[in-house]
Short mmCIF file of C-alpha atoms in Angstrom, two decimals:
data_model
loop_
_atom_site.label_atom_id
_atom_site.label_comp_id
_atom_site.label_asym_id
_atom_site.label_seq_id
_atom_site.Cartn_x
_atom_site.Cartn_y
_atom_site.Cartn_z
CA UNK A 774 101.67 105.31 148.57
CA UNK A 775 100.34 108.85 147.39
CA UNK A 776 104.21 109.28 145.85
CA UNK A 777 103.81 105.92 143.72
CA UNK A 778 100.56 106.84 142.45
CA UNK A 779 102.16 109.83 141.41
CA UNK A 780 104.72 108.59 139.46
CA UNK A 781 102.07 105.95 138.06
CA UNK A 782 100.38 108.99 136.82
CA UNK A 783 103.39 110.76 135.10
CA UNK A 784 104.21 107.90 133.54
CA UNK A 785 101.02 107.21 131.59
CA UNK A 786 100.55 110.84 130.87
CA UNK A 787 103.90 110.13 129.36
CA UNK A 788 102.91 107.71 127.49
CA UNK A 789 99.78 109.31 126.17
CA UNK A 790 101.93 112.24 124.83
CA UNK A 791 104.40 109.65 123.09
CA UNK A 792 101.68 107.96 121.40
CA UNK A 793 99.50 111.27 120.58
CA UNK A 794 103.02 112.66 118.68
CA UNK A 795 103.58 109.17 117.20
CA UNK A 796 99.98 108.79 115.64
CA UNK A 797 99.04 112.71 115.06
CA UNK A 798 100.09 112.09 111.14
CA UNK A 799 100.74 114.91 110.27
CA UNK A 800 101.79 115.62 107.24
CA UNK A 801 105.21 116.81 106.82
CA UNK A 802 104.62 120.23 105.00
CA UNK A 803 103.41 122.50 107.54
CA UNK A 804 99.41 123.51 107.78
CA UNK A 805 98.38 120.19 107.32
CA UNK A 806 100.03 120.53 103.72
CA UNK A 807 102.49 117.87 102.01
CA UNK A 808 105.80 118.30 100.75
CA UNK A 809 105.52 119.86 97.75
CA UNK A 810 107.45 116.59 95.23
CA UNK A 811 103.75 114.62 96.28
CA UNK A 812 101.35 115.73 93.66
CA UNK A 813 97.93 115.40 92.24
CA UNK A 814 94.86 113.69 93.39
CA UNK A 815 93.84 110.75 95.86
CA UNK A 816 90.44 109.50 94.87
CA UNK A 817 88.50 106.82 97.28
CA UNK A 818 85.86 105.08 98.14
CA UNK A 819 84.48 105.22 101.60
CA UNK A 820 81.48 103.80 102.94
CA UNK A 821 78.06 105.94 102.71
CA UNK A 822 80.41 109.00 102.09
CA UNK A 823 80.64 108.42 98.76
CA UNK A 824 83.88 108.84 96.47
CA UNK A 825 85.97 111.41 98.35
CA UNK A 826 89.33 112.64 97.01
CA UNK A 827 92.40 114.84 98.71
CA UNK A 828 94.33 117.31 96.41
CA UNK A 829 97.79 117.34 97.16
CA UNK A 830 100.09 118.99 98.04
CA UNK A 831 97.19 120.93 99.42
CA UNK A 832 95.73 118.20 101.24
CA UNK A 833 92.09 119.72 100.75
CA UNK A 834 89.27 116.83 100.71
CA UNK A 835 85.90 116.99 98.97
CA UNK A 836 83.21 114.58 97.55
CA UNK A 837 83.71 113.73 94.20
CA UNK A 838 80.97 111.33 93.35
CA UNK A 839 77.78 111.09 95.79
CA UNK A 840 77.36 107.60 97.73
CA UNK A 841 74.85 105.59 94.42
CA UNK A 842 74.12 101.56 95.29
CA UNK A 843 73.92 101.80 91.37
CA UNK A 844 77.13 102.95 90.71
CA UNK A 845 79.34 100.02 89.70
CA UNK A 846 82.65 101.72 89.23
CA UNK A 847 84.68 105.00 88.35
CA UNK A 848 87.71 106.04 86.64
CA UNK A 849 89.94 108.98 85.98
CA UNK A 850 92.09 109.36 83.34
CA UNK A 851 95.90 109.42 83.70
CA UNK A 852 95.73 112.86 83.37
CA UNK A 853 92.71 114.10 85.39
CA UNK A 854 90.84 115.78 83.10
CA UNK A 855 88.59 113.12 82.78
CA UNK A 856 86.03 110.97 85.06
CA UNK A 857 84.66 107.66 83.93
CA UNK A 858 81.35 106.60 85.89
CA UNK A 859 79.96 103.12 84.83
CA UNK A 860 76.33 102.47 86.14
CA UNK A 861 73.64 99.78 86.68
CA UNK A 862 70.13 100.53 85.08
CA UNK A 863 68.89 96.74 84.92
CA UNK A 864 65.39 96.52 85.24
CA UNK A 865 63.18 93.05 85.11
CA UNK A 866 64.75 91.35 82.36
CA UNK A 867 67.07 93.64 81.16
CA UNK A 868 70.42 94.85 81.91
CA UNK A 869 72.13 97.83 80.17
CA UNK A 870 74.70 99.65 81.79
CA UNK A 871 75.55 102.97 81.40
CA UNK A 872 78.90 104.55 80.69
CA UNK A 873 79.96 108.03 80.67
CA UNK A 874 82.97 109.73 80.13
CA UNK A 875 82.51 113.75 81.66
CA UNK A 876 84.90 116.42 81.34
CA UNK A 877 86.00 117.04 85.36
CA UNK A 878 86.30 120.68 85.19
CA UNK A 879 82.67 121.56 83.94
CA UNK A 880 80.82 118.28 84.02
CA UNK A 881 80.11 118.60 80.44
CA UNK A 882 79.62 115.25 79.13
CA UNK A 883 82.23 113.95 76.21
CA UNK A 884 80.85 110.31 75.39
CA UNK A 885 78.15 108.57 76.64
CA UNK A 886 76.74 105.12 75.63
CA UNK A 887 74.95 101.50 76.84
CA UNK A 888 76.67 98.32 76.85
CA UNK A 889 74.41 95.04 77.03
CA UNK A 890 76.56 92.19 78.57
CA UNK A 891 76.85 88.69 76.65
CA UNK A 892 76.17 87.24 79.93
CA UNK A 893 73.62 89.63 81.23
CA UNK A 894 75.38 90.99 84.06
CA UNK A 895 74.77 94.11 85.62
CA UNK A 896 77.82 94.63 87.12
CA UNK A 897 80.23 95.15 84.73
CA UNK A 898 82.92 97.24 85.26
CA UNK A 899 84.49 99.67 82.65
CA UNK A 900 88.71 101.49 82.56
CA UNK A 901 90.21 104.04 80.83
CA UNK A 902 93.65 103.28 78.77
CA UNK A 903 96.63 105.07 79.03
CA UNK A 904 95.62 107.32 76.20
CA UNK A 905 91.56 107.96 77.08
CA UNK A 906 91.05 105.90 73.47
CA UNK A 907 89.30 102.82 74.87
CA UNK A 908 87.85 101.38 77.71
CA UNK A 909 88.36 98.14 79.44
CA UNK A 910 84.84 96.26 80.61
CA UNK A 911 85.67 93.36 83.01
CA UNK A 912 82.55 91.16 83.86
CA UNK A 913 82.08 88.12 86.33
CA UNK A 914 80.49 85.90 83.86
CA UNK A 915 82.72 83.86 81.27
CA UNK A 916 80.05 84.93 78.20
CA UNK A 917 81.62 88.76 78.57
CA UNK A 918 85.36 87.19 79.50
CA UNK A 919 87.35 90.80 78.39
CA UNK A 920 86.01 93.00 76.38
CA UNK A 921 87.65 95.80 74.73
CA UNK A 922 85.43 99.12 73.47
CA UNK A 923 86.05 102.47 71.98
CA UNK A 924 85.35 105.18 74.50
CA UNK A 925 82.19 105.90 72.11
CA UNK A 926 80.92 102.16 73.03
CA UNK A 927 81.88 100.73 69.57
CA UNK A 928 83.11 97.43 70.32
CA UNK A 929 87.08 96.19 69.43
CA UNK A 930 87.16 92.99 70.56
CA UNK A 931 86.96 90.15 73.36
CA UNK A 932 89.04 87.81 75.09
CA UNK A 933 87.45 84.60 76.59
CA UNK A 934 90.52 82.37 77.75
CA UNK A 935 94.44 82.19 77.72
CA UNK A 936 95.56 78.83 75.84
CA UNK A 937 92.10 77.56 75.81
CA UNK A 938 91.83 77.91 79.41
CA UNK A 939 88.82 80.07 80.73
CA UNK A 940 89.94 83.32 82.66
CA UNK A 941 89.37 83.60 86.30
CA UNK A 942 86.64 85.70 87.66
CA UNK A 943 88.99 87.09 90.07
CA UNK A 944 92.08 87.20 87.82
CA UNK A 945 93.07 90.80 87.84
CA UNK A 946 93.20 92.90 84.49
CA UNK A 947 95.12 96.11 83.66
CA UNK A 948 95.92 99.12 80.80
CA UNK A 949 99.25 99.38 80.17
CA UNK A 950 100.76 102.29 77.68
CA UNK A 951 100.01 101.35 74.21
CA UNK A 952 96.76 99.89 75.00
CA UNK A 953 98.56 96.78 75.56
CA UNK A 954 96.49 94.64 79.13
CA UNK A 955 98.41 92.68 81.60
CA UNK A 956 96.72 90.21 82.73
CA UNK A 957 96.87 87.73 86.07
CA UNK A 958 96.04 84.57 85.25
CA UNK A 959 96.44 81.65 87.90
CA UNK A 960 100.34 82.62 88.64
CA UNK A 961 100.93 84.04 86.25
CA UNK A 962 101.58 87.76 85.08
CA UNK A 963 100.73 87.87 81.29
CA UNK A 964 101.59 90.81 78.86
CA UNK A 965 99.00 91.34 75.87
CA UNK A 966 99.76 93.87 73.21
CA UNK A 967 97.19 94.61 70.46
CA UNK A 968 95.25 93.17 68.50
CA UNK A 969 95.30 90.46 71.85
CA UNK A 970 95.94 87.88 69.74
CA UNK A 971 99.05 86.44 71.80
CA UNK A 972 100.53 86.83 75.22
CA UNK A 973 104.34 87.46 76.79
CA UNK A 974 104.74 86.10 80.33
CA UNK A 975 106.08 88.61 82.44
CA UNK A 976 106.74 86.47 85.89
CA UNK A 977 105.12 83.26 87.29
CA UNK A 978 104.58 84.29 91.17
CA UNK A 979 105.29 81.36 93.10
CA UNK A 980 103.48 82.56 96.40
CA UNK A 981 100.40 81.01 98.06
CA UNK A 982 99.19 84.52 98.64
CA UNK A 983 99.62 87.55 96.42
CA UNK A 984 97.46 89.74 94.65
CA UNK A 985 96.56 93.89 94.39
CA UNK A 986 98.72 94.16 91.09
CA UNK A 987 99.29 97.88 90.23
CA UNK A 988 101.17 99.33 87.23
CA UNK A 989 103.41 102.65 87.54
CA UNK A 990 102.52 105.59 84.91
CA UNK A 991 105.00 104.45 82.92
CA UNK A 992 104.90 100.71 82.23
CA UNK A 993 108.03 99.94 83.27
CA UNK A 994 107.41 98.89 87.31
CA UNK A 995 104.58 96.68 89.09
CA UNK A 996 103.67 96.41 92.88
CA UNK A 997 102.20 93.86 94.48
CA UNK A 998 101.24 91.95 97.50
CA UNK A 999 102.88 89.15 98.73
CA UNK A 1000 101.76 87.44 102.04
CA UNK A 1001 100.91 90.44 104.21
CA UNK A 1002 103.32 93.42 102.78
CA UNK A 1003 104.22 95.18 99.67
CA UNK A 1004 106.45 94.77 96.46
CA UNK A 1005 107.64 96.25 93.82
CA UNK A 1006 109.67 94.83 90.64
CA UNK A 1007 110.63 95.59 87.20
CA UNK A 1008 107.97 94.54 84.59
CA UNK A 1009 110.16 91.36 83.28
CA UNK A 1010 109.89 90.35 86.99
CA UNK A 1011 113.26 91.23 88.13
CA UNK A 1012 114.27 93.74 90.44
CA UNK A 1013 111.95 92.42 93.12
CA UNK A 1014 111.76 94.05 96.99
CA UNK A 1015 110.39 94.46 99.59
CA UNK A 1016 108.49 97.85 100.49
CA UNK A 1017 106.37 97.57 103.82
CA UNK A 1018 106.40 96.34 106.66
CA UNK A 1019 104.56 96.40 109.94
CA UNK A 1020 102.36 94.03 112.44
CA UNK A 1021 99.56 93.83 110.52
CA UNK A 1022 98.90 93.76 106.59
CA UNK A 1023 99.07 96.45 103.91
CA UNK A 1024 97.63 96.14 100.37
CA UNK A 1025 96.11 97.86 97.40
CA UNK A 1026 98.97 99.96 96.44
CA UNK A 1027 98.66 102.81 94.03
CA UNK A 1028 101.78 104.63 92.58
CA UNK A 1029 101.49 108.51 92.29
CA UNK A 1030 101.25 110.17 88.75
CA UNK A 1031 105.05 110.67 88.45
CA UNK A 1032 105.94 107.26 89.86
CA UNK A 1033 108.01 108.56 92.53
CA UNK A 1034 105.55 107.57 95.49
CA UNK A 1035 103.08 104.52 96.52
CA UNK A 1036 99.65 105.14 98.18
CA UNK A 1037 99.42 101.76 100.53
CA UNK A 1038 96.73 100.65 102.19
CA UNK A 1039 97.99 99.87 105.74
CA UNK A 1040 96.37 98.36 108.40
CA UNK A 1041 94.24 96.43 106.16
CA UNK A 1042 91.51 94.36 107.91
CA UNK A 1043 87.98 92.87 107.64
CA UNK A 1044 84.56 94.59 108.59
CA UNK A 1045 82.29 91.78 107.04
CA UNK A 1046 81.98 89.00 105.34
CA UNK A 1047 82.58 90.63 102.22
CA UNK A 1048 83.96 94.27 103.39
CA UNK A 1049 87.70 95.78 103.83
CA UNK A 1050 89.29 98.76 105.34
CA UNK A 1051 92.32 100.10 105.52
CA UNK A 1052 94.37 103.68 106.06
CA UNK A 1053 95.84 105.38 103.77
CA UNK A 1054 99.72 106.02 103.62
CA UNK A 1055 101.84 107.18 101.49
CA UNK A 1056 105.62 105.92 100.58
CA UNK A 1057 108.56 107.26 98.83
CA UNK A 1058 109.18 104.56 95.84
CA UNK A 1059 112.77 104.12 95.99
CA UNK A 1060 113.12 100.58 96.96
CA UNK A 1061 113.39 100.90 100.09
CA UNK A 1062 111.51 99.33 103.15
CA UNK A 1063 109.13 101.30 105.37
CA UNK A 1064 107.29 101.01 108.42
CA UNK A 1065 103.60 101.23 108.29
CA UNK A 1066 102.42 100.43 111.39
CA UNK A 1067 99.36 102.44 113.27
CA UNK A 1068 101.12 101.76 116.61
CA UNK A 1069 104.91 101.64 116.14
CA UNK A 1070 106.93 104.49 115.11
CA UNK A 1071 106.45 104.55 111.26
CA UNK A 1072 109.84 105.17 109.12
CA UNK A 1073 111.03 108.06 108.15
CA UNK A 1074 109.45 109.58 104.88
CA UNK A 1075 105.50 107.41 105.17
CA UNK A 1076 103.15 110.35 104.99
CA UNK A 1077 99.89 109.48 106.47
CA UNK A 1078 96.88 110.45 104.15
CA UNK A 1079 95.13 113.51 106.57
CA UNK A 1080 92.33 116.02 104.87
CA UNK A 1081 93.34 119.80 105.78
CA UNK A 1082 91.14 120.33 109.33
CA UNK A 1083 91.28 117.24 110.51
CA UNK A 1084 93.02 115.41 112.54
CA UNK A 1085 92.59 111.47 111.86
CA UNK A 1086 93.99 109.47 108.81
CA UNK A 1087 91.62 108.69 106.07
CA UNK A 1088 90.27 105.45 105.46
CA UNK A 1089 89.58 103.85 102.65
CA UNK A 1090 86.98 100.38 102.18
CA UNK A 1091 86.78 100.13 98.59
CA UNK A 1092 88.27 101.52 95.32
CA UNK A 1093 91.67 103.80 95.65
CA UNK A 1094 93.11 105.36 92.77
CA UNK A 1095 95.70 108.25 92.40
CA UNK A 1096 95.99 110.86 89.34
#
């Protein structure tokens, strides 16, 4: 009896060490650094911590913006000299929102202005394009539909519908070079070039379940969830494969500033009613499919997201963005 518990014993320390090794994470580039091709910086939201971000290769964490119930969204331009904050100041009655474009390595302010929604909402959300020219304000009511600023607040111009049909509040809206928007609309993937007047279809998506659009750096490549895994495709829609895989459900993916790699939410799962959370991992984008999984041996070349000094993934429950 005493020899069987032994053995009993072994075995699960066994086990312990094969699933310590398997889920340590750690980056592959030695001091809790990453190999040096995976550049530049991971920005996200997570819970009261505020907006953190990880500079890599480094993989150094700090806050970046402080935990605010009033902030409504950020942004950072494409080439990180730039941060975006867009916040609520509505009072009784009233609801201006504030936008403000800083310079990241002093905090010296470079525009600032209020924007009064058509529809009075105090949520609106504001992006930067491709070339730090304009912003992008997406609201949730259909008075506000797109609108399209200068980064001074002067206004461009607005888009309420697509062929007289009213956009979705959840349809998703992106910069693409040029200041040209894609747009999802129903099933649809929709190109807009300026002045906005007319759209290209890109790819109808016939899938019950898809969403997290993201566009690569250089216009050219799109990822997206289907079902419970990752994509990516040309931008006329061809081209289209597979990228993650795993047990459970990845989503949100962000490509890297040089388009080589894919930040991927993995392990994505509900905390509320209305919350998310996922962990962060990072993918070579080369077409190839990789295994995310937090309990299964994870493919060769995923790079879990880990802050120098620590020794857990990071986690993510709201916005995700790479520069």
């Amino acid at each position: 009896m005493k020899k069987t518990n032994l053995s009993l014993v072994v075995v699960f320390l066994m086990l312990l060490s094969a699933c310590s090794k398997d889920n340590d994470g750690s980056p592959d580039g030695g001091d809790n650094g990453y190999p040096s091709a995976v550049k530049g910086t991971i920005y996200y939201d997570w819970a009261t911590e505020g907006i953190l971000k990880v500079s890599l290769p480094e993989g150094v964490g700090s806050a970046f913006i402080p935990d605010d119930s009033k902030l409504n969204n950020f942004d950072v331009s494409r080439d990180g000299k730039y941060k975006l904050t867009v916040v609520n100041e509505q009072t009784v009655g009233k609801y201006p929102i504030r936008f403000t474009l800083s310079d990241i390595s002093n905090g010296s302010i470079v525009e600032e202005f209020v924007y009064n929604s058509p529809g009075l909402d105090g949520y609106s959300k504001g992006y930067l394009s491709y070339d730090n020219s304009h912003i992008l304000v997406l609201s949730q009511t259909k008075e506000d539909g797109i609108t399209i600023l200068k980064r001074d607040g002067e206004f461009v111009g607005r888009i309420h519908d697509i062929n007289g049909e009213e956009l979705g509040f959840n349809d998703q809206r992106l910069w693409l070079p040029g200041n040209a928007l894609l747009i999802v609309h129903n099933n649809y993937i929709i190109r807009l070039d300026p002045p906005y007047t007319s759209g290209k279809l890109l790819k109808e998506m016939e899938y019950e379940d898809w969403g997290d659009v993201a566009v690569n750096p250089a216009g050219t490549q799109l990822a997206v969830r289907i079902a419970n895994h990752v994509y990516t495709m040309d931008m006329d829609g061809s081209n289209l494969k597979q990228v993650t895989t795993s047990n459970f459900k990845e989503a949100v993916p962000e490509f890297s500033p040089d388009g080589k790699y894919l930040l991927v939410g993995t392990e994505y799962r509900q905390t509320g009613p209305f919350g998310w959370m996922w962990s962060l991992k990072i993918i070579p984008n080369d077409g190839k499919e990789y295994n995310v999984d937090p309990i299964a041996p994870n493919s060769p070349g995923v790079i879990p997201v880990f802050v120098k000094g620590k020794n857990k993934i990071e986690t993510a429950g709201g916005q995700m963005i790479w520069r």
